[in-house]
Amino acid sequence: MVEETPWQQALRYANRANPYPFYEELRKTPVARQPDGTYVVSTYREIVALLHDPRVSSDPKKCPAPGAARTQGSGEPAAEPIRQVLTEPNIIISDPPEHDRDRRAMMPHFVGPPPAPRWISDLEPEIRRIVGGLLDAMQGKSRIDAVDAFAYPLPVTVICKVLGVPLEDEPRFHRWIETALDALDFGPEAASEEIQSRQAEGRQAVQEFGRFAAELLDGYARQPGPGMLSALMNADGQDARMSKGVLASNALLLIFAGHETTVNLIAHSVLTLLRHPDALEQLRRRPELIVPGVEELLRFESSVQFWHTRSALEDIDIAGTTIPKGAPIFLVYGSANRDPERFTHPDTLDLERRDNQHLGFSQGIHFCFGAPLARLEVQVAVGEFVRRVRGPRLVEDPPPYRHNQIFRGPRHVLVDIDGISA
Amino acid sequence: MRIVVDLNRCQGYGQCVYLAHEVFRLSGQEALTYEPNPDEEQRLHVERAAAACPVQAIVLDRLDGTEGSTTP
Ligand code: HEM
Ligand code: SF4
């Protein structure tokens, strides 16, 4: 039996609640070649350099050996089925110039027209109303699940409204997303029978999800309606309209990215604050700290632990290693955000941390498209939770985690409470 | 309140504009303009904008003793 690398160990489900000791080990080799040929980058400086390096592609089609997730001994790389199904590109897996053109075409339909795009700010009352309703519904309860009853409903309701996706369809796409995420595995457990047996289902789920997005767009082509998808579908030809396939792929990306990550950040924020009573108390006394606080919470427990579609277009010399042309590159944001070379006392939660230029939303051209919305949602949700929930206590620590390694987050966060303030 | 944006650092990401459109504007090709002395009532929005700037280019005064007054 060959010994597992720190990266392989970090990916094991048993270590999902606390991958950080393995990241610390991993950072001793900032750019670490894995047995399958993937180059895993774990330090802040090197990740930022690669994010701004035009020799790095995000397009998996440009990776001749897309064995990014190939598992030793097994023929079937666990990340492949989903890629095979998603035949049309979206912005997260595109390079310039297509990436920039499509992102620029989508942005005003998300944030509002220039020069003073105000749609995100204008969502605040609606976000407050939803959060208020979720907290009101906890009245009279002594135990709640901060994931199912709080973290999940907000982002999904908001993204449906923004995009123009009927909320009634939520149970369907929720199931497709869960199924696809459970089939994705980059670690030593990918070869297990259990994960292998989920592959077919995962593939089918992505297919159905894609069909759903395409049908939604067809509907809006016949009959325009509210929201971003209808607007994009019916946009004037001026800004190089996207093909329907590309639009459907981007719609799928937005529905998915638009809620999964935000759910995990709200859930992790509640969990982290309950583990740090001093920080919780500080936030109660000084509610305005929620703004820098959310940045720190995202640094501390990053919702996107790493990204897996990049590869080298040429040989790249970095940190004493050469990443050869064609090699897959994983950027481990969750590790960079705990890099002591960049952040003093990185394992300490400091809601007032200065110079907190974390990589929770990445950097460079793929900087998170939805960041302003995500920030607003999490600031309001966590701020109101802290203000209104009386005597919150964690029931289980660590809580059970979801399977997925990229979109890392707790499956449930059970909290005992004394009541809900007005 | 007073703010300064280090326009040498600013990359025109626009993140500040989306969270405080009354204070920050993107005019033309990714050029940022802003109101250096916004009303105190804009403080929450300005703080959100400063926290959201990916290159931390926005500096605001924290010296005017308003701590705790921005409760949403
Ligand atoms: C806390 C919540 C969120 C986190 C932590 C997060 C994180 C990220 C990260 C790290 C990336 C870069 C991936 C890469 O390395 O290429 C990204 C890209 C992206 N995110 Fe988010 N995200 C969040 C919420 C959202 C929301 C609410 C939306 C949609 C409304 C969204 C849409 C996107 C899109 C479309 C991209 C691709 C951007 C591009 O390639 O140009 N995200 N996000
Ligand atoms: S968020 Fe920062 S980088 Fe972006 S436009 Fe505003 S000041 Fe410039």
XYZ file of C-alpha atoms and ligand atoms in Angstrom:
545
model
C 0.000 0.000 0.000
C 1.508 3.346 -1.028
C 1.145 6.049 1.556
C -1.487 8.636 0.723
C -0.452 12.215 -0.020
C -1.704 14.995 2.292
C -4.080 16.021 -0.494
C -5.585 12.543 -0.777
C -6.034 12.458 2.968
C -7.646 15.893 3.001
C -10.209 14.573 0.526
C -11.290 11.603 2.646
C -14.820 11.932 3.938
C -13.633 11.234 7.486
C -11.638 14.467 7.295
C -14.349 16.675 5.818
C -15.060 18.436 9.112
C -11.399 19.326 9.573
C -9.160 19.185 6.499
C -6.868 21.892 7.884
C -4.083 19.748 9.404
C -3.698 18.098 5.987
C -3.634 21.478 4.236
C -0.847 22.519 6.592
C 1.128 19.478 5.502
C 0.223 20.147 1.879
C 1.534 23.735 1.975
C 5.042 22.424 2.670
C 5.029 21.715 -1.074
C 3.175 24.719 -2.537
C 2.748 23.061 -5.932
C 2.406 19.341 -5.288
C 2.256 16.772 -8.064
C -0.198 13.983 -7.284
C 0.174 10.379 -8.414
C -2.476 10.950 -11.104
C -0.541 13.896 -12.588
C -2.690 16.663 -11.128
C -0.811 19.660 -9.709
C -2.361 20.789 -6.448
C -1.583 24.393 -5.459
C -2.179 25.223 -1.807
C -0.364 28.479 -0.984
C -1.787 31.978 -1.333
C 1.024 33.518 -3.358
C 1.191 30.732 -5.926
C -2.590 30.601 -6.367
C -2.822 34.350 -6.972
C 0.036 34.127 -9.490
C -1.744 31.366 -11.424
C -5.107 33.181 -11.303
C -3.487 36.016 -13.224
C -1.442 33.850 -15.583
C -2.712 33.688 -19.179
C -0.979 30.322 -19.579
C -3.616 28.822 -17.289
C -6.897 27.756 -18.903
C -10.213 27.078 -17.185
C -11.556 25.165 -20.156
C -11.430 21.408 -19.534
C -11.519 20.793 -23.276
C -8.013 22.256 -23.489
C -6.706 19.658 -21.086
C -5.549 16.741 -23.269
C -5.400 14.397 -20.297
C -8.549 15.358 -18.463
C -7.682 12.834 -15.812
C -8.067 15.589 -13.284
C -10.046 13.254 -11.118
C -8.629 9.965 -12.226
C -8.405 7.549 -9.403
C -5.634 5.036 -9.075
C -6.563 1.590 -10.193
C -9.948 2.585 -11.518
C -10.714 3.261 -15.129
C -13.495 5.704 -14.493
C -12.436 9.161 -13.327
C -15.188 10.272 -11.014
C -15.452 13.809 -12.306
C -15.743 12.829 -15.939
C -19.402 11.873 -16.383
C -20.587 15.324 -15.479
C -18.214 16.951 -17.901
C -19.246 14.608 -20.672
C -22.856 15.538 -20.129
C -22.285 19.254 -19.996
C -21.390 19.599 -23.652
C -21.961 23.327 -23.982
C -19.586 25.724 -22.242
C -20.512 28.283 -19.602
C -18.367 31.091 -18.241
C -16.745 29.153 -15.410
C -15.251 26.686 -17.909
C -14.418 29.213 -20.662
C -11.359 31.278 -21.496
C -11.107 34.713 -23.097
C -12.359 35.995 -25.421
C -15.589 33.954 -25.095
C -15.509 34.122 -21.312
C -15.234 37.904 -21.179
C -17.810 38.445 -23.905
C -20.434 36.221 -22.275
C -19.770 37.448 -18.752
C -20.085 41.035 -19.922
C -23.329 40.205 -21.709
C -24.810 38.617 -18.588
C -23.698 41.109 -15.949
C -26.123 43.985 -16.618
C -29.022 41.521 -16.555
C -27.941 40.534 -13.061
C -26.940 43.820 -11.418
C -28.924 46.326 -13.460
C -27.984 48.840 -16.151
C -24.934 51.124 -15.836
C -23.800 53.593 -14.673
C -25.515 52.922 -11.338
C -26.555 49.257 -11.282
C -28.867 48.947 -8.294
C -30.723 45.662 -8.562
C -28.624 43.899 -5.920
C -29.144 46.687 -3.365
C -32.812 46.791 -4.282
C -33.154 43.132 -3.236
C -32.330 43.929 0.379
C -35.923 44.466 1.613
C -36.976 41.168 0.032
C -33.990 39.369 1.594
C -34.889 40.858 4.999
C -38.484 39.767 4.601
C -37.510 36.169 3.793
C -34.983 35.981 6.646
C -37.549 37.463 9.045
C -40.114 34.877 8.019
C -37.673 31.990 8.534
C -36.807 33.217 12.033
C -40.474 33.854 12.896
C -41.205 30.237 11.988
C -38.791 29.097 14.727
C -40.974 30.652 17.449
C -41.928 28.077 20.062
C -39.294 25.552 18.991
C -36.503 24.419 21.284
C -34.364 22.757 18.602
C -33.821 23.806 14.986
C -31.725 22.659 12.053
C -29.879 25.761 10.898
C -29.358 24.169 7.469
C -32.834 22.980 6.476
C -34.792 25.664 8.331
C -32.524 28.630 7.726
C -29.466 28.381 5.473
C -31.140 26.592 2.552
C -34.452 28.394 1.954
C -33.042 31.931 1.584
C -30.558 31.582 -1.294
C -32.805 29.261 -3.249
C -35.777 31.611 -3.008
C -33.662 34.617 -3.985
C -31.909 33.004 -6.957
C -35.227 31.705 -8.329
C -36.615 35.207 -8.198
C -33.536 36.813 -9.748
C -33.320 34.305 -12.590
C -37.032 33.772 -13.108
C -37.069 30.078 -12.207
C -40.409 28.897 -10.771
C -39.952 28.111 -7.088
C -42.297 25.140 -7.549
C -39.520 23.419 -9.493
C -37.146 23.639 -6.541
C -37.665 20.028 -5.320
C -36.743 18.749 -8.787
C -33.557 20.695 -9.346
C -32.576 20.302 -5.709
C -32.585 16.548 -6.220
C -30.615 16.763 -9.469
C -27.983 18.943 -7.822
C -27.665 16.660 -4.787
C -27.398 13.586 -6.978
C -24.752 15.157 -9.207
C -22.733 16.442 -6.250
C -22.810 13.082 -4.504
C -21.405 11.408 -7.608
C -18.430 13.773 -7.804
C -15.338 12.653 -5.930
C -11.677 13.551 -6.387
C -10.187 11.509 -3.593
C -9.177 7.959 -2.794
C -12.813 7.047 -2.199
C -13.769 7.733 -5.823
C -12.894 4.149 -6.676
C -15.264 2.786 -4.057
C -18.236 0.804 -5.219
C -20.567 3.289 -3.631
C -19.274 6.297 -5.558
C -18.937 4.319 -8.780
C -22.530 3.206 -8.493
C -23.648 6.847 -8.242
C -22.016 7.758 -11.568
C -24.892 6.808 -13.830
C -27.402 8.597 -11.651
C -25.180 11.675 -11.522
C -24.939 11.742 -15.298
C -28.676 11.390 -15.678
C -29.328 14.132 -13.141
C -27.148 16.620 -15.042
C -28.899 15.643 -18.255
C -32.342 16.250 -16.795
C -31.172 19.499 -15.245
C -29.874 20.634 -18.638
C -33.177 19.750 -20.308
C -35.031 21.654 -17.624
C -32.915 24.777 -18.273
C -33.415 24.494 -22.036
C -37.188 24.116 -21.669
C -37.328 27.102 -19.362
C -35.512 29.201 -21.983
C -37.805 27.937 -24.756
C -40.749 29.033 -22.669
C -39.299 32.494 -22.275
C -38.583 32.706 -26.004
C -42.292 32.137 -26.675
C -43.504 34.307 -23.846
C -41.129 36.710 -22.082
C -41.414 36.836 -18.307
C -39.705 38.296 -15.256
C -36.073 37.667 -14.383
C -32.624 37.414 -15.847
C -33.076 34.307 -18.003
C -35.971 35.742 -19.960
C -34.075 39.005 -20.427
C -31.017 37.155 -21.754
C -33.106 34.990 -24.026
C -34.759 38.040 -25.522
C -31.789 40.419 -25.503
C -31.151 42.434 -28.657
C -28.450 41.080 -30.920
C -26.134 43.959 -30.056
C -23.882 42.416 -27.434
C -23.208 39.200 -29.343
C -26.073 37.070 -28.144
C -25.224 33.687 -26.747
C -26.457 30.562 -28.470
C -29.298 28.780 -26.726
C -27.033 25.912 -25.736
C -24.511 28.228 -24.103
C -27.281 30.155 -22.449
C -28.793 26.954 -21.049
C -25.394 25.909 -19.725
C -24.966 29.301 -18.044
C -28.494 29.081 -16.641
C -27.612 25.752 -15.085
C -24.427 27.252 -13.648
C -26.309 30.213 -12.183
C -29.051 28.111 -10.608
C -26.476 25.826 -9.087
C -23.761 28.329 -8.065
C -26.460 30.755 -7.060
C -27.534 28.752 -4.068
C -25.303 25.817 -3.140
C -22.328 27.918 -2.053
C -24.383 30.493 -0.199
C -26.213 27.792 1.762
C -22.897 26.386 2.914
C -21.578 29.792 3.961
C -24.661 30.591 6.061
C -24.544 27.146 7.671
C -20.819 27.367 8.346
C -21.204 30.899 9.722
C -23.752 29.753 12.291
C -21.579 26.764 13.176
C -18.395 28.847 13.445
C -19.986 31.563 15.583
C -21.458 28.995 17.965
C -17.976 27.522 18.304
C -16.568 30.991 19.108
C -18.770 32.498 21.853
C -16.538 35.574 22.121
C -17.027 36.421 18.463
C -20.767 35.807 18.790
C -20.945 38.168 21.753
C -18.864 40.763 19.921
C -21.290 40.642 17.009
C -24.268 41.017 19.358
C -22.737 44.156 20.834
C -21.544 45.598 17.528
C -23.878 44.441 14.742
C -22.011 46.507 12.128
C -19.158 43.994 12.394
C -21.247 41.648 10.268
C -19.825 43.307 7.140
C -16.134 42.501 7.748
C -17.325 39.484 9.755
C -18.776 37.716 6.727
C -15.464 38.160 4.897
C -13.689 36.536 7.831
C -16.225 33.720 8.050
C -15.742 33.032 4.354
C -11.969 33.054 4.780
C -12.279 30.741 7.762
C -14.608 28.160 6.156
C -14.566 28.614 2.403
C -17.631 27.394 0.530
C -15.570 26.574 -2.552
C -12.615 24.663 -1.133
C -10.912 24.282 -4.483
C -11.545 24.547 -8.202
C -10.735 21.701 -10.513
C -11.087 22.661 -14.197
C -7.822 24.524 -14.787
C -4.853 23.256 -16.753
C -1.514 24.490 -18.106
C -1.467 25.667 -21.725
C 2.347 25.727 -21.623
C 5.046 24.582 -19.221
C 4.818 26.820 -16.162
C 7.735 27.226 -13.749
C 6.477 27.981 -10.294
C 7.726 27.475 -6.736
C 10.621 25.316 -7.880
C 8.406 23.009 -9.930
C 7.455 22.871 -13.568
C 3.800 22.267 -14.263
C 4.007 20.582 -17.647
C 1.853 21.659 -20.554
C -1.506 19.911 -20.418
C -1.410 19.048 -16.713
C -4.550 19.604 -14.641
C -4.223 22.233 -11.903
C -6.297 22.390 -8.731
C -6.299 25.680 -6.807
C -7.070 25.034 -3.145
C -8.704 28.270 -1.976
C -9.568 26.735 1.398
C -5.880 26.216 2.095
C -4.707 29.598 0.750
C -7.175 31.239 3.101
C -5.364 29.592 6.040
C -1.864 30.299 4.732
C 0.240 31.791 7.585
C 2.498 33.468 5.014
C -0.462 35.666 4.083
C -2.712 35.812 7.163
C -1.428 36.324 10.698
C -2.817 33.650 13.029
C -4.812 32.134 10.171
C -6.556 29.612 12.413
C -7.905 32.357 14.666
C -11.314 33.830 13.868
C -11.014 37.631 13.937
C -14.139 39.454 12.769
C -12.155 42.704 12.606
C -9.260 41.268 10.635
C -7.490 43.955 8.601
C -6.238 43.427 5.085
C -8.486 40.414 4.643
C -7.967 39.846 0.944
C -9.141 36.245 1.024
C -9.721 34.011 -1.978
C -13.195 32.836 -0.979
C -14.607 34.314 -4.189
C -11.373 33.756 -6.138
C -9.645 36.584 -8.034
C -8.957 37.589 -11.598
C -11.304 37.040 -14.515
C -13.313 34.232 -12.869
C -13.925 36.238 -9.701
C -17.334 35.123 -8.464
C -20.091 36.580 -10.591
C -22.618 36.391 -7.767
C -20.417 37.785 -4.979
C -22.392 40.993 -4.319
C -25.638 39.046 -3.969
C -24.049 36.323 -1.843
C -22.488 38.915 0.464
C -25.753 40.748 0.975
C -27.691 37.550 1.674
C -25.189 36.221 4.175
C -24.757 39.575 5.935
C -28.492 39.901 6.444
C -29.101 36.231 7.331
C -26.263 35.813 9.821
C -26.731 39.312 11.239
C -30.414 38.651 11.941
C -29.751 35.161 13.317
C -27.305 36.608 15.834
C -29.663 39.446 16.751
C -32.843 37.418 17.158
C -32.009 33.865 18.261
C -31.771 33.659 22.063
C -29.344 31.264 23.745
C -28.248 29.228 20.696
C -26.217 26.091 21.580
C -24.678 23.532 19.240
C -26.156 20.060 19.720
C -23.538 18.119 17.784
C -19.935 19.067 17.109
C -18.704 18.345 14.530
C -21.997 18.091 12.683
C -22.476 15.626 9.815
C -21.000 16.898 6.535
C -22.159 16.604 2.960
C -20.189 14.320 0.726
C -18.886 16.844 -1.779
C -15.301 18.070 -1.430
C -15.437 21.260 -3.500
C -18.713 22.597 -2.130
C -17.922 21.736 1.447
C -20.606 22.277 4.047
C -22.517 20.691 6.919
C -25.550 18.563 6.099
C -27.291 19.624 9.321
C -26.458 22.037 12.117
C -28.727 21.231 15.039
C -29.085 24.118 17.471
C -30.948 24.250 20.778
C -32.507 27.656 21.368
C -34.315 29.515 24.146
C -36.492 31.580 21.849
C -36.717 34.146 19.084
C -36.653 37.881 19.800
C -38.758 40.333 17.853
C -18.016 60.589 6.067
C -14.890 60.598 3.921
C -13.600 57.947 1.585
C -10.625 57.498 -0.663
C -10.184 54.954 -3.424
C -6.650 54.058 -4.369
C -7.182 54.224 -8.103
C -3.782 52.671 -8.712
C -5.032 49.507 -7.077
C -8.589 49.657 -8.409
C -9.091 47.115 -11.170
C -12.566 48.258 -12.118
C -14.191 45.079 -10.825
C -17.312 47.106 -10.022
C -18.042 45.224 -6.819
C -18.339 48.495 -4.879
C -20.845 49.869 -7.382
C -23.233 46.934 -6.977
C -23.393 47.442 -3.205
C -23.348 51.257 -3.019
C -24.532 52.650 -6.336
C -25.205 56.103 -4.871
C -21.548 56.541 -3.983
C -19.594 54.621 -6.630
C -20.100 54.609 -10.401
C -18.481 52.920 -13.315
C -18.368 55.315 -16.228
C -17.355 54.087 -19.632
C -14.785 51.333 -19.917
C -14.186 50.267 -16.329
C -13.309 53.721 -14.985
C -14.449 54.255 -11.420
C -15.771 57.557 -10.141
C -17.007 58.151 -6.601
C -18.345 60.681 -4.136
C -15.526 61.357 -1.653
C -17.834 62.832 1.029
C -20.986 60.723 1.045
C -23.811 61.333 3.517
C -23.500 59.533 6.815
C -26.614 57.525 5.936
C -24.600 55.815 3.213
C -22.194 54.361 5.772
C -23.540 50.815 5.785
C -23.443 50.718 2.003
C -19.949 52.180 1.879
C -18.724 49.665 4.448
C -20.201 46.865 2.369
C -18.477 48.250 -0.708
C -15.122 48.525 1.062
C -15.355 44.948 2.354
C -16.299 43.683 -1.108
C -13.461 45.304 -3.055
C -11.289 42.397 -4.230
C -8.140 44.510 -4.082
C -9.058 46.426 -0.911
C -8.699 49.758 -2.669
C -11.364 51.626 -0.674
C -10.276 53.365 2.509
C -12.824 54.970 4.808
C -12.370 57.025 7.897
C -13.184 55.181 11.072
C -12.284 58.105 13.282
C -15.580 59.911 13.617
C -16.902 58.008 16.599
C -19.910 56.501 14.878
C -19.169 53.003 16.089
C -22.365 51.019 16.502
C -24.573 53.537 14.725
C -24.980 51.568 11.541
C -27.246 48.850 12.882
C -29.282 47.797 9.891
C -20.906 32.452 -0.580
C -21.301 32.214 -1.790
C -20.387 31.999 -2.967
C -19.066 31.617 -2.997
C -18.145 31.316 -1.833
C -18.683 31.566 -4.394
C -17.403 31.257 -4.828
C -17.000 31.289 -6.140
C -15.654 31.028 -6.595
C -14.472 30.652 -5.702
C -15.631 31.154 -7.944
C -14.418 30.984 -8.874
C -14.284 29.576 -9.378
C -13.019 29.439 -10.180
O -11.966 29.157 -9.579
O -13.059 29.628 -11.414
C -16.974 31.514 -8.353
C -17.357 31.730 -9.654
C -18.678 31.953 -10.026
N -19.764 32.136 -9.190
Fe -19.743 32.121 -7.177
N -19.760 31.881 -5.169
C -20.822 32.168 -4.335
C -22.091 32.571 -4.707
C -22.511 32.735 -6.005
C -23.809 33.198 -6.404
C -24.919 33.645 -5.468
C -23.832 33.159 -7.776
C -24.917 33.534 -8.761
C -25.787 34.432 -8.615
C -22.543 32.700 -8.219
C -22.170 32.535 -9.536
C -20.880 32.307 -9.968
C -20.511 32.251 -11.373
C -21.442 32.400 -12.553
C -19.124 32.031 -11.409
C -18.237 31.927 -12.656
C -17.608 33.274 -12.916
C -16.647 33.264 -14.085
O -16.135 32.198 -14.446
O -16.406 34.348 -14.649
N -21.764 32.460 -7.123
N -17.785 31.592 -7.238
S -14.556 47.191 -6.008
Fe -12.481 47.969 -5.763
S -11.427 47.403 -7.651
Fe -13.605 47.273 -8.018
S -14.219 49.182 -8.908
Fe -14.594 49.296 -6.719
S -12.726 50.133 -5.885
Fe -12.225 49.468 -7.942
